[in-house]
PDB file of C-alpha atoms and ligand atoms in Angstrom:
ATOM      1  CA  MET A1171      -7.878 -25.306 -30.776  1.00  0.00           C
ATOM      2  CA  SER A1172      -5.062 -23.574 -32.612  1.00  0.00           C
ATOM      3  CA  ASP A1173      -5.765 -20.237 -34.219  1.00  0.00           C
ATOM      4  CA  ILE A1174      -3.452 -19.613 -37.150  1.00  0.00           C
ATOM      5  CA  SER A1175      -4.735 -16.115 -37.782  1.00  0.00           C
ATOM      6  CA  GLN A1176      -2.272 -14.873 -35.136  1.00  0.00           C
ATOM      7  CA  ASN A1177       1.420 -14.472 -35.901  1.00  0.00           C
ATOM      8  CA  THR A1178       1.210 -16.087 -39.304  1.00  0.00           C
ATOM      9  CA  HIS A1179       1.543 -14.539 -42.716  1.00  0.00           C
ATOM     10  CA  TYR A1180      -1.961 -13.792 -43.978  1.00  0.00           C
ATOM     11  CA  ARG A1181      -3.133 -16.248 -46.662  1.00  0.00           C
ATOM     12  CA  GLY A1182      -6.592 -15.674 -48.052  1.00  0.00           C
ATOM     13  CA  ARG A1183      -8.440 -17.364 -50.882  1.00  0.00           C
ATOM     14  CA  PHE A1184     -11.320 -17.258 -53.303  1.00  0.00           C
ATOM     15  CA  ALA A1185     -12.937 -20.599 -54.033  1.00  0.00           C
ATOM     16  CA  PRO A1186     -15.558 -20.392 -56.777  1.00  0.00           C
ATOM     17  CA  SER A1187     -17.511 -23.419 -57.977  1.00  0.00           C
ATOM     18  CA  PRO A1188     -17.364 -23.603 -61.786  1.00  0.00           C
ATOM     19  CA  SER A1189     -21.100 -24.128 -62.143  1.00  0.00           C
ATOM     20  CA  GLY A1190     -21.409 -21.100 -64.414  1.00  0.00           C
ATOM     21  CA  GLN A1191     -19.987 -17.654 -65.092  1.00  0.00           C
ATOM     22  CA  LEU A1192     -19.010 -15.187 -62.396  1.00  0.00           C
ATOM     23  CA  HIS A1193     -21.819 -12.799 -61.468  1.00  0.00           C
ATOM     24  CA  PHE A1194     -22.117  -9.806 -59.194  1.00  0.00           C
ATOM     25  CA  GLY A1195     -22.480 -11.928 -56.029  1.00  0.00           C
ATOM     26  CA  SER A1196     -19.320 -13.919 -56.648  1.00  0.00           C
ATOM     27  CA  LEU A1197     -17.482 -10.744 -57.670  1.00  0.00           C
ATOM     28  CA  ALA A1198     -18.317  -9.180 -54.293  1.00  0.00           C
ATOM     29  CA  ALA A1199     -16.911 -12.239 -52.483  1.00  0.00           C
ATOM     30  CA  ALA A1200     -13.783 -12.126 -54.637  1.00  0.00           C
ATOM     31  CA  VAL A1201     -13.313  -8.391 -54.020  1.00  0.00           C
ATOM     32  CA  GLY A1202     -13.801  -8.776 -50.255  1.00  0.00           C
ATOM     33  CA  SER A1203     -11.365 -11.658 -49.869  1.00  0.00           C
ATOM     34  CA  PHE A1204      -8.818 -10.055 -52.205  1.00  0.00           C
ATOM     35  CA  LEU A1205      -8.820  -6.647 -50.521  1.00  0.00           C
ATOM     36  CA  ASP A1206      -8.773  -8.079 -47.016  1.00  0.00           C
ATOM     37  CA  ALA A1207      -5.652 -10.054 -47.972  1.00  0.00           C
ATOM     38  CA  ARG A1208      -3.838  -7.410 -50.007  1.00  0.00           C
ATOM     39  CA  SER A1209      -4.553  -4.515 -47.646  1.00  0.00           C
ATOM     40  CA  ARG A1210      -2.707  -6.525 -45.003  1.00  0.00           C
ATOM     41  CA  GLY A1211       0.182  -7.533 -47.232  1.00  0.00           C
ATOM     42  CA  GLY A1212      -1.193 -11.043 -47.491  1.00  0.00           C
ATOM     43  CA  SER A1213      -1.253 -13.681 -50.207  1.00  0.00           C
ATOM     44  CA  TRP A1214      -4.435 -14.473 -52.111  1.00  0.00           C
ATOM     45  CA  LEU A1215      -4.927 -17.939 -53.577  1.00  0.00           C
ATOM     46  CA  LEU A1216      -7.486 -19.410 -55.905  1.00  0.00           C
ATOM     47  CA  ARG A1217      -9.196 -22.760 -55.709  1.00  0.00           C
ATOM     48  CA  MET A1218     -11.600 -24.144 -58.246  1.00  0.00           C
ATOM     49  CA  GLU A1219     -14.255 -26.004 -56.279  1.00  0.00           C
ATOM     50  CA  ASP A1220     -15.149 -28.558 -58.895  1.00  0.00           C
ATOM     51  CA  VAL A1221     -15.635 -31.381 -56.400  1.00  0.00           C
ATOM     52  CA  ASP A1222     -19.364 -31.523 -57.206  1.00  0.00           C
ATOM     53  CA  ARG A1223     -18.790 -32.730 -60.767  1.00  0.00           C
ATOM     54  CA  PRO A1224     -22.419 -32.980 -61.880  1.00  0.00           C
ATOM     55  CA  ARG A1225     -22.890 -29.274 -61.098  1.00  0.00           C
ATOM     56  CA  CYS A1226     -19.816 -28.135 -63.019  1.00  0.00           C
ATOM     57  CA  GLN A1227     -20.288 -26.579 -66.415  1.00  0.00           C
ATOM     58  CA  SER A1228     -17.735 -27.262 -69.082  1.00  0.00           C
ATOM     59  CA  GLY A1229     -15.581 -24.218 -69.786  1.00  0.00           C
ATOM     60  CA  ALA A1230     -16.765 -22.391 -66.649  1.00  0.00           C
ATOM     61  CA  ALA A1231     -13.479 -22.703 -64.742  1.00  0.00           C
ATOM     62  CA  ASP A1232     -11.477 -21.083 -67.550  1.00  0.00           C
ATOM     63  CA  ASP A1233     -14.161 -18.482 -68.009  1.00  0.00           C
ATOM     64  CA  ILE A1234     -13.999 -17.560 -64.304  1.00  0.00           C
ATOM     65  CA  LEU A1235     -10.205 -17.227 -64.459  1.00  0.00           C
ATOM     66  CA  ARG A1236     -10.423 -15.013 -67.558  1.00  0.00           C
ATOM     67  CA  THR A1237     -13.051 -12.823 -65.892  1.00  0.00           C
ATOM     68  CA  LEU A1238     -10.987 -12.467 -62.722  1.00  0.00           C
ATOM     69  CA  ALA A1239      -7.939 -11.500 -64.799  1.00  0.00           C
ATOM     70  CA  ALA A1240      -9.970  -8.959 -66.806  1.00  0.00           C
ATOM     71  CA  PHE A1241     -11.117  -7.402 -63.537  1.00  0.00           C
ATOM     72  CA  GLY A1242      -7.491  -6.971 -62.493  1.00  0.00           C
ATOM     73  CA  PHE A1243      -7.271  -9.676 -59.828  1.00  0.00           C
ATOM     74  CA  GLU A1244      -3.827 -11.168 -59.366  1.00  0.00           C
ATOM     75  CA  TRP A1245      -3.470 -14.429 -57.496  1.00  0.00           C
ATOM     76  CA  ASP A1246      -0.520 -16.186 -55.937  1.00  0.00           C
ATOM     77  CA  GLY A1247       0.686 -19.589 -57.049  1.00  0.00           C
ATOM     78  CA  PRO A1248      -1.122 -22.158 -59.150  1.00  0.00           C
ATOM     79  CA  VAL A1249      -4.900 -22.608 -58.967  1.00  0.00           C
ATOM     80  CA  LEU A1250      -5.831 -25.671 -56.909  1.00  0.00           C
ATOM     81  CA  TYR A1251      -8.447 -27.844 -58.648  1.00  0.00           C
ATOM     82  CA  GLN A1252     -10.502 -30.043 -56.363  1.00  0.00           C
ATOM     83  CA  ASN A1253     -10.862 -32.659 -59.087  1.00  0.00           C
ATOM     84  CA  THR A1254      -7.167 -33.507 -58.514  1.00  0.00           C
ATOM     85  CA  ARG A1255      -7.572 -33.980 -54.783  1.00  0.00           C
ATOM     86  CA  ASP A1256      -9.439 -37.266 -54.284  1.00  0.00           C
ATOM     87  CA  ALA A1257      -6.461 -38.999 -52.653  1.00  0.00           C
ATOM     88  CA  ALA A1258      -6.191 -36.268 -50.011  1.00  0.00           C
ATOM     89  CA  TYR A1259      -9.933 -36.390 -49.309  1.00  0.00           C
ATOM     90  CA  ALA A1260      -9.795 -40.195 -49.047  1.00  0.00           C
ATOM     91  CA  GLN A1261      -6.957 -39.936 -46.558  1.00  0.00           C
ATOM     92  CA  ALA A1262      -8.883 -37.420 -44.441  1.00  0.00           C
ATOM     93  CA  LEU A1263     -11.921 -39.691 -44.535  1.00  0.00           C
ATOM     94  CA  ALA A1264      -9.773 -42.610 -43.348  1.00  0.00           C
ATOM     95  CA  GLN A1265      -8.462 -40.453 -40.523  1.00  0.00           C
ATOM     96  CA  LEU A1266     -12.030 -39.585 -39.513  1.00  0.00           C
ATOM     97  CA  HIS A1267     -12.978 -43.271 -39.723  1.00  0.00           C
ATOM     98  CA  ALA A1268     -10.291 -43.988 -37.157  1.00  0.00           C
ATOM     99  CA  THR A1269     -12.060 -41.684 -34.686  1.00  0.00           C
ATOM    100  CA  GLY A1270     -15.084 -44.012 -34.818  1.00  0.00           C
ATOM    101  CA  ARG A1271     -17.396 -41.189 -35.851  1.00  0.00           C
ATOM    102  CA  VAL A1272     -18.018 -42.129 -39.465  1.00  0.00           C
ATOM    103  CA  PHE A1273     -21.011 -44.341 -40.206  1.00  0.00           C
ATOM    104  CA  PRO A1274     -22.673 -45.695 -43.334  1.00  0.00           C
ATOM    105  CA  CYS A1275     -26.113 -44.367 -44.186  1.00  0.00           C
ATOM    106  CA  ALA A1276     -28.646 -46.156 -46.369  1.00  0.00           C
ATOM    107  CA  CYS A1277     -31.198 -43.363 -46.556  1.00  0.00           C
ATOM    108  CA  SER A1278     -32.102 -42.075 -49.972  1.00  0.00           C
ATOM    109  CA  ARG A1279     -32.778 -38.412 -50.555  1.00  0.00           C
ATOM    110  CA  ARG A1280     -36.411 -39.332 -51.031  1.00  0.00           C
ATOM    111  CA  GLU A1281     -36.657 -41.193 -47.729  1.00  0.00           C
ATOM    112  CA  LEU A1282     -35.068 -38.269 -45.931  1.00  0.00           C
ATOM    113  CA  ALA A1283     -37.308 -35.725 -47.638  1.00  0.00           C
ATOM    114  CA  ASP A1284     -40.365 -37.759 -46.636  1.00  0.00           C
ATOM    115  CA  SER A1285     -39.216 -38.249 -43.056  1.00  0.00           C
ATOM    116  CA  GLN A1286     -41.581 -36.681 -40.553  1.00  0.00           C
ATOM    117  CA  LEU A1287     -38.816 -36.645 -37.990  1.00  0.00           C
ATOM    118  CA  MET A1288     -36.718 -34.035 -39.692  1.00  0.00           C
ATOM    119  CA  ARG A1289     -36.246 -30.564 -38.316  1.00  0.00           C
ATOM    120  CA  LEU A1290     -35.055 -27.686 -40.453  1.00  0.00           C
ATOM    121  CA  ALA A1291     -31.460 -26.531 -40.029  1.00  0.00           C
ATOM    122  CA  GLY A1292     -30.422 -22.885 -39.962  1.00  0.00           C
ATOM    123  CA  ASP A1293     -29.726 -22.895 -43.691  1.00  0.00           C
ATOM    124  CA  GLY A1294     -33.122 -24.389 -44.510  1.00  0.00           C
ATOM    125  CA  ALA A1295     -31.736 -27.888 -45.128  1.00  0.00           C
ATOM    126  CA  LYS A1296     -33.278 -30.703 -43.161  1.00  0.00           C
ATOM    127  CA  VAL A1297     -31.470 -32.046 -40.111  1.00  0.00           C
ATOM    128  CA  TYR A1298     -30.646 -35.738 -40.519  1.00  0.00           C
ATOM    129  CA  PRO A1299     -32.944 -37.655 -38.152  1.00  0.00           C
ATOM    130  CA  GLY A1300     -30.285 -40.213 -37.167  1.00  0.00           C
ATOM    131  CA  THR A1301     -31.891 -43.192 -38.940  1.00  0.00           C
ATOM    132  CA  CYS A1302     -28.639 -45.130 -39.558  1.00  0.00           C
ATOM    133  CA  ARG A1303     -26.645 -43.712 -36.683  1.00  0.00           C
ATOM    134  CA  ALA A1304     -26.721 -46.916 -34.650  1.00  0.00           C
ATOM    135  CA  GLY A1305     -26.209 -49.224 -37.635  1.00  0.00           C
ATOM    136  CA  LEU A1306     -27.744 -49.882 -41.024  1.00  0.00           C
ATOM    137  CA  PRO A1307     -31.344 -51.069 -40.879  1.00  0.00           C
ATOM    138  CA  GLN A1308     -31.774 -54.780 -41.661  1.00  0.00           C
ATOM    139  CA  GLY A1309     -31.234 -55.587 -45.324  1.00  0.00           C
ATOM    140  CA  LYS A1310     -30.086 -52.098 -46.296  1.00  0.00           C
ATOM    141  CA  THR A1311     -26.756 -51.246 -47.858  1.00  0.00           C
ATOM    142  CA  ALA A1312     -24.568 -48.195 -47.438  1.00  0.00           C
ATOM    143  CA  ARG A1313     -25.160 -45.311 -49.819  1.00  0.00           C
ATOM    144  CA  ALA A1314     -23.375 -42.389 -48.189  1.00  0.00           C
ATOM    145  CA  TRP A1315     -21.009 -41.992 -45.251  1.00  0.00           C
ATOM    146  CA  ARG A1316     -21.785 -39.500 -42.535  1.00  0.00           C
ATOM    147  CA  LEU A1317     -20.006 -37.955 -39.570  1.00  0.00           C
ATOM    148  CA  ARG A1318     -21.634 -38.317 -36.163  1.00  0.00           C
ATOM    149  CA  VAL A1319     -21.805 -34.906 -34.482  1.00  0.00           C
ATOM    150  CA  ASP A1320     -22.073 -34.127 -30.778  1.00  0.00           C
ATOM    151  CA  ASP A1321     -24.927 -32.504 -28.937  1.00  0.00           C
ATOM    152  CA  ALA A1322     -22.633 -29.568 -28.246  1.00  0.00           C
ATOM    153  CA  VAL A1323     -22.268 -25.973 -29.292  1.00  0.00           C
ATOM    154  CA  ILE A1324     -19.484 -24.884 -31.623  1.00  0.00           C
ATOM    155  CA  ALA A1325     -18.813 -21.165 -31.405  1.00  0.00           C
ATOM    156  CA  PHE A1326     -16.556 -18.794 -33.275  1.00  0.00           C
ATOM    157  CA  GLU A1327     -16.066 -15.072 -33.644  1.00  0.00           C
ATOM    158  CA  ASP A1328     -16.858 -13.951 -37.159  1.00  0.00           C
ATOM    159  CA  GLY A1329     -15.040 -10.840 -38.345  1.00  0.00           C
ATOM    160  CA  VAL A1330     -18.271  -9.246 -39.601  1.00  0.00           C
ATOM    161  CA  GLN A1331     -21.190 -11.229 -38.170  1.00  0.00           C
ATOM    162  CA  GLY A1332     -19.890 -11.360 -34.588  1.00  0.00           C
ATOM    163  CA  ARG A1333     -20.190 -14.388 -32.335  1.00  0.00           C
ATOM    164  CA  ILE A1334     -21.801 -17.363 -34.008  1.00  0.00           C
ATOM    165  CA  GLU A1335     -22.939 -20.405 -32.059  1.00  0.00           C
ATOM    166  CA  GLN A1336     -24.435 -23.566 -33.406  1.00  0.00           C
ATOM    167  CA  ASN A1337     -25.512 -26.786 -31.766  1.00  0.00           C
ATOM    168  CA  LEU A1338     -24.422 -29.280 -34.376  1.00  0.00           C
ATOM    169  CA  ALA A1339     -26.825 -32.035 -33.311  1.00  0.00           C
ATOM    170  CA  SER A1340     -29.973 -29.921 -33.373  1.00  0.00           C
ATOM    171  CA  GLU A1341     -29.053 -27.367 -36.042  1.00  0.00           C
ATOM    172  CA  ALA A1342     -26.967 -29.286 -38.564  1.00  0.00           C
ATOM    173  CA  GLY A1343     -27.150 -33.011 -37.790  1.00  0.00           C
ATOM    174  CA  ASP A1344     -24.829 -35.842 -38.818  1.00  0.00           C
ATOM    175  CA  PHE A1345     -23.532 -34.712 -42.175  1.00  0.00           C
ATOM    176  CA  VAL A1346     -22.368 -36.405 -45.342  1.00  0.00           C
ATOM    177  CA  LEU A1347     -18.647 -36.817 -46.036  1.00  0.00           C
ATOM    178  CA  LEU A1348     -18.851 -39.220 -48.964  1.00  0.00           C
ATOM    179  CA  ARG A1349     -21.958 -38.954 -51.109  1.00  0.00           C
ATOM    180  CA  ALA A1350     -24.102 -41.713 -52.532  1.00  0.00           C
ATOM    181  CA  ASP A1351     -22.706 -40.943 -56.007  1.00  0.00           C
ATOM    182  CA  GLY A1352     -19.174 -41.624 -54.729  1.00  0.00           C
ATOM    183  CA  LEU A1353     -18.109 -37.970 -54.658  1.00  0.00           C
ATOM    184  CA  PHE A1354     -16.612 -36.321 -51.614  1.00  0.00           C
ATOM    185  CA  ALA A1355     -18.798 -33.712 -49.958  1.00  0.00           C
ATOM    186  CA  TYR A1356     -18.037 -29.993 -50.039  1.00  0.00           C
ATOM    187  CA  GLN A1357     -17.650 -29.814 -46.222  1.00  0.00           C
ATOM    188  CA  LEU A1358     -14.792 -32.311 -46.247  1.00  0.00           C
ATOM    189  CA  ALA A1359     -13.104 -30.981 -49.380  1.00  0.00           C
ATOM    190  CA  VAL A1360     -13.118 -27.359 -48.258  1.00  0.00           C
ATOM    191  CA  VAL A1361     -11.506 -28.189 -44.915  1.00  0.00           C
ATOM    192  CA  VAL A1362      -8.795 -30.392 -46.414  1.00  0.00           C
ATOM    193  CA  ASP A1363      -8.022 -27.782 -49.084  1.00  0.00           C
ATOM    194  CA  ASP A1364      -8.012 -24.740 -46.815  1.00  0.00           C
ATOM    195  CA  ALA A1365      -5.372 -26.590 -44.790  1.00  0.00           C
ATOM    196  CA  GLU A1366      -3.449 -27.690 -47.901  1.00  0.00           C
ATOM    197  CA  GLN A1367      -3.280 -24.085 -49.110  1.00  0.00           C
ATOM    198  CA  GLY A1368      -2.311 -22.828 -45.645  1.00  0.00           C
ATOM    199  CA  ILE A1369      -5.300 -20.488 -45.497  1.00  0.00           C
ATOM    200  CA  THR A1370      -5.295 -18.278 -42.404  1.00  0.00           C
ATOM    201  CA  HIS A1371      -8.352 -16.150 -43.273  1.00  0.00           C
ATOM    202  CA  VAL A1372     -11.539 -17.325 -44.975  1.00  0.00           C
ATOM    203  CA  VAL A1373     -13.547 -14.394 -46.373  1.00  0.00           C
ATOM    204  CA  ARG A1374     -16.686 -15.567 -48.190  1.00  0.00           C
ATOM    205  CA  GLY A1375     -20.437 -15.141 -48.498  1.00  0.00           C
ATOM    206  CA  ALA A1376     -22.701 -15.441 -45.465  1.00  0.00           C
ATOM    207  CA  ASP A1377     -24.615 -18.238 -47.190  1.00  0.00           C
ATOM    208  CA  LEU A1378     -21.800 -20.413 -45.807  1.00  0.00           C
ATOM    209  CA  LEU A1379     -22.066 -19.150 -42.232  1.00  0.00           C
ATOM    210  CA  ASP A1380     -24.164 -22.156 -41.214  1.00  0.00           C
ATOM    211  CA  SER A1381     -21.555 -24.509 -42.662  1.00  0.00           C
ATOM    212  CA  THR A1382     -18.667 -23.061 -40.680  1.00  0.00           C
ATOM    213  CA  PRO A1383     -19.303 -24.909 -37.379  1.00  0.00           C
ATOM    214  CA  ARG A1384     -19.261 -28.214 -39.299  1.00  0.00           C
ATOM    215  CA  GLN A1385     -15.987 -27.189 -40.885  1.00  0.00           C
ATOM    216  CA  ILE A1386     -14.530 -26.243 -37.509  1.00  0.00           C
ATOM    217  CA  LEU A1387     -15.519 -29.661 -36.130  1.00  0.00           C
ATOM    218  CA  LEU A1388     -13.720 -31.345 -39.035  1.00  0.00           C
ATOM    219  CA  GLN A1389     -10.640 -29.169 -38.474  1.00  0.00           C
ATOM    220  CA  ARG A1390     -10.575 -30.220 -34.833  1.00  0.00           C
ATOM    221  CA  LEU A1391     -11.017 -33.912 -35.599  1.00  0.00           C
ATOM    222  CA  LEU A1392      -8.341 -33.804 -38.295  1.00  0.00           C
ATOM    223  CA  ALA A1393      -6.000 -31.719 -36.089  1.00  0.00           C
ATOM    224  CA  LEU A1394      -5.916 -28.939 -38.677  1.00  0.00           C
ATOM    225  CA  PRO A1395      -5.580 -25.248 -37.881  1.00  0.00           C
ATOM    226  CA  VAL A1396      -8.791 -23.201 -37.637  1.00  0.00           C
ATOM    227  CA  PRO A1397      -8.627 -20.083 -39.832  1.00  0.00           C
ATOM    228  CA  ALA A1398     -10.244 -16.762 -38.982  1.00  0.00           C
ATOM    229  CA  TYR A1399     -13.652 -16.374 -40.639  1.00  0.00           C
ATOM    230  CA  VAL A1400     -15.306 -13.327 -42.184  1.00  0.00           C
ATOM    231  CA  HIS A1401     -18.737 -13.752 -43.768  1.00  0.00           C
ATOM    232  CA  LEU A1402     -19.759 -11.024 -46.188  1.00  0.00           C
ATOM    233  CA  PRO A1403     -23.351 -10.173 -47.066  1.00  0.00           C
ATOM    234  CA  VAL A1404     -24.690 -12.232 -49.939  1.00  0.00           C
ATOM    235  CA  ALA A1405     -26.178 -10.447 -52.958  1.00  0.00           C
ATOM    236  CA  VAL A1406     -29.861 -11.236 -53.442  1.00  0.00           C
ATOM    237  CA  ASP A1407     -32.301 -10.361 -56.206  1.00  0.00           C
ATOM    238  CA  ALA A1408     -35.589  -8.477 -55.918  1.00  0.00           C
ATOM    239  CA  ARG A1409     -37.299 -11.642 -54.638  1.00  0.00           C
ATOM    240  CA  GLY A1410     -34.669 -12.058 -51.927  1.00  0.00           C
ATOM    241  CA  GLU A1411     -33.057 -15.025 -53.646  1.00  0.00           C
ATOM    242  CA  LYS A1412     -29.312 -15.441 -53.781  1.00  0.00           C
ATOM    243  CA  LEU A1413     -27.841 -14.623 -57.176  1.00  0.00           C
ATOM    244  CA  SER A1414     -26.423 -17.826 -58.456  1.00  0.00           C
ATOM    245  CA  LYS A1415     -24.423 -18.889 -61.433  1.00  0.00           C
ATOM    246  CA  ARG A1416     -27.087 -21.384 -62.314  1.00  0.00           C
ATOM    247  CA  SER A1417     -29.952 -18.920 -62.067  1.00  0.00           C
ATOM    248  CA  ARG A1418     -30.333 -16.029 -64.447  1.00  0.00           C
ATOM    249  CA  ALA A1419     -27.774 -13.776 -62.751  1.00  0.00           C
ATOM    250  CA  VAL A1420     -26.351 -11.368 -65.329  1.00  0.00           C
ATOM    251  CA  PRO A1421     -22.746 -12.227 -66.233  1.00  0.00           C
ATOM    252  CA  LEU A1422     -20.126  -9.550 -65.657  1.00  0.00           C
ATOM    253  CA  ASN A1423     -19.008  -7.269 -68.458  1.00  0.00           C
ATOM    254  CA  VAL A1424     -15.301  -7.977 -68.899  1.00  0.00           C
ATOM    255  CA  GLU A1425     -14.916  -5.171 -71.460  1.00  0.00           C
ATOM    256  CA  GLN A1426     -15.846  -2.596 -68.843  1.00  0.00           C
ATOM    257  CA  PRO A1427     -15.013  -3.861 -65.376  1.00  0.00           C
ATOM    258  CA  GLN A1428     -15.002  -0.517 -63.518  1.00  0.00           C
ATOM    259  CA  PRO A1429     -18.760  -0.073 -62.983  1.00  0.00           C
ATOM    260  CA  ALA A1430     -19.188  -3.578 -61.539  1.00  0.00           C
ATOM    261  CA  LEU A1431     -16.072  -3.186 -59.408  1.00  0.00           C
ATOM    262  CA  ARG A1432     -17.356   0.126 -58.055  1.00  0.00           C
ATOM    263  CA  ALA A1433     -20.738  -1.478 -57.363  1.00  0.00           C
ATOM    264  CA  ALA A1434     -19.048  -4.359 -55.524  1.00  0.00           C
ATOM    265  CA  LEU A1435     -17.049  -1.903 -53.395  1.00  0.00           C
ATOM    266  CA  ASN A1436     -20.219  -0.019 -52.657  1.00  0.00           C
ATOM    267  CA  PHE A1437     -21.998  -3.254 -51.742  1.00  0.00           C
ATOM    268  CA  LEU A1438     -19.212  -3.993 -49.248  1.00  0.00           C
ATOM    269  CA  GLY A1439     -19.512  -0.547 -47.641  1.00  0.00           C
ATOM    270  CA  GLN A1440     -16.370   0.804 -49.341  1.00  0.00           C
ATOM    271  CA  ALA A1441     -17.875   3.308 -51.789  1.00  0.00           C
ATOM    272  CA  ALA A1442     -15.257   5.080 -53.894  1.00  0.00           C
ATOM    273  CA  PRO A1443     -15.596   8.882 -54.076  1.00  0.00           C
ATOM    274  CA  MET A1444     -17.156  10.515 -57.151  1.00  0.00           C
ATOM    275  CA  GLU A1445     -13.867  12.026 -58.289  1.00  0.00           C
ATOM    276  CA  LEU A1446     -12.595   8.481 -58.954  1.00  0.00           C
ATOM    277  CA  GLU A1447     -15.376   7.983 -61.479  1.00  0.00           C
ATOM    278  CA  ARG A1448     -13.024   8.048 -64.454  1.00  0.00           C
ATOM    279  CA  VAL A1449      -9.805   6.598 -63.096  1.00  0.00           C
ATOM    280  CA  SER A1450      -8.145   3.499 -64.532  1.00  0.00           C
ATOM    281  CA  LEU A1451      -8.866   0.053 -63.184  1.00  0.00           C
ATOM    282  CA  ALA A1452      -5.415  -0.040 -61.560  1.00  0.00           C
ATOM    283  CA  GLU A1453      -6.040   3.270 -59.808  1.00  0.00           C
ATOM    284  CA  LEU A1454      -9.420   2.153 -58.567  1.00  0.00           C
ATOM    285  CA  TRP A1455      -7.829  -0.974 -57.119  1.00  0.00           C
ATOM    286  CA  ARG A1456      -5.068   1.081 -55.508  1.00  0.00           C
ATOM    287  CA  TRP A1457      -7.652   3.317 -53.863  1.00  0.00           C
ATOM    288  CA  ALA A1458      -9.660   0.277 -52.722  1.00  0.00           C
ATOM    289  CA  ARG A1459      -6.618  -1.435 -51.204  1.00  0.00           C
ATOM    290  CA  GLU A1460      -5.569   1.684 -49.336  1.00  0.00           C
ATOM    291  CA  HIS A1461      -9.060   2.427 -48.025  1.00  0.00           C
ATOM    292  CA  TRP A1462     -10.299  -1.084 -47.279  1.00  0.00           C
ATOM    293  CA  ASN A1463     -12.005  -0.989 -43.902  1.00  0.00           C
ATOM    294  CA  PRO A1464     -13.668  -4.219 -42.716  1.00  0.00           C
ATOM    295  CA  ALA A1465     -15.527  -2.274 -40.010  1.00  0.00           C
ATOM    296  CA  ARG A1466     -17.626  -0.712 -42.790  1.00  0.00           C
ATOM    297  CA  ILE A1467     -18.845  -4.025 -44.210  1.00  0.00           C
ATOM    298  CA  PRO A1468     -22.618  -4.233 -43.631  1.00  0.00           C
ATOM    299  CA  ARG A1469     -23.464  -6.806 -41.002  1.00  0.00           C
ATOM    300  CA  GLN A1470     -26.487  -8.181 -42.820  1.00  0.00           C
ATOM    301  CA  ARG A1471     -26.342 -11.737 -44.116  1.00  0.00           C
ATOM    302  CA  SER A1472     -27.949 -10.646 -47.370  1.00  0.00           C
ATOM    303  CA  LEU A1473     -28.316  -7.406 -49.277  1.00  0.00           C
ATOM    304  CA  SER A1474     -29.986  -6.459 -52.541  1.00  0.00           C
ATOM    305  CA  ALA A1475     -27.684  -6.525 -55.532  1.00  0.00           C
ATOM    306  CA  PRO A1476     -27.579  -3.248 -57.479  1.00  0.00           C
ATOM    307  CA  GLU A1477     -30.059  -3.086 -60.373  1.00  0.00           C
TER     308      GLU A1477
HETATM  309  N1  LIG B 563     -17.368 -22.953 -53.686  1.00  0.00           N
HETATM  310  C1  LIG B 563     -18.237 -22.193 -52.840  1.00  0.00           C
HETATM  311  C2  LIG B 563     -19.128 -21.290 -53.673  1.00  0.00           C
HETATM  312  O1  LIG B 563     -18.815 -21.005 -54.820  1.00  0.00           O
HETATM  313  C3  LIG B 563     -17.468 -21.336 -51.850  1.00  0.00           C
HETATM  314  C4  LIG B 563     -16.875 -22.156 -50.790  1.00  0.00           C
HETATM  315  C5  LIG B 563     -16.093 -21.392 -49.762  1.00  0.00           C
HETATM  316  O2  LIG B 563     -15.740 -20.220 -49.974  1.00  0.00           O
HETATM  317  O3  LIG B 563     -15.801 -22.005 -48.734  1.00  0.00           O
HETATM  318  O4  LIG B 563     -20.148 -20.859 -53.189  1.00  0.00           O
END
């Protein structure tokens, strides 16, 4: 396995899904990935993860870009939109097909949900029970295409969460690459695009920690470099639920970005001193870049968002 985090110019990224406006949780992920890159003289790229078209909200992508700009984020190069990338995903799928690991699956969501055989994966999703692994059942037609995983552990060293190990067969299961609605799955798109953008460091929310071993498997099978991973705590509400763009998470105030930026720094263990209370946005960013210390990021997978 190649590790491109060594001896390569740092290239980080922020990859929001335009399913709604930016909220505190996504701001914290943006701040963490941005500061980790900039404090090390690295590049920071943006990618609009609009591969899951039914979940995208019209106008959300532009709104996210405007909010990021109002908060003082500066990104390198053009924004990569996943809705322009189908040919690259199709090529990666063909490459995976050639390994003999891709198989058609006829199971509907309903059939899978009703299956008594299914165990729960680490992220709460059900582990595919292997129904179509050895061939489509008689008379059934392909709906989705899945990747056959091994009964083997994939391990990596996360920059915040430490060593992570996952047995793909028992904890994730054979996963979807091409969905029943004809759209490419997030797991495939993210791997192809991290490679396309030359990403060396992925800094994102810990809600994606359980997806990382699947992504590492895809990188290995596609002979792509494996970036370094850092999973930040995810902001949760009073009920312990992840803030999400589609839930009622409060949108960010673009007229007055400082308080939310300070709160995001605080959330990431990088509280700015009181005397910086009234400084300009640019000065706050300068302080944050100079004082960014990943060792202070809380190790929890989730943390309460500020009130
Ligand atoms: N698009 C994903 C999200 O908004 C992030 C994916 C990633 O960072 O790999 O949650």
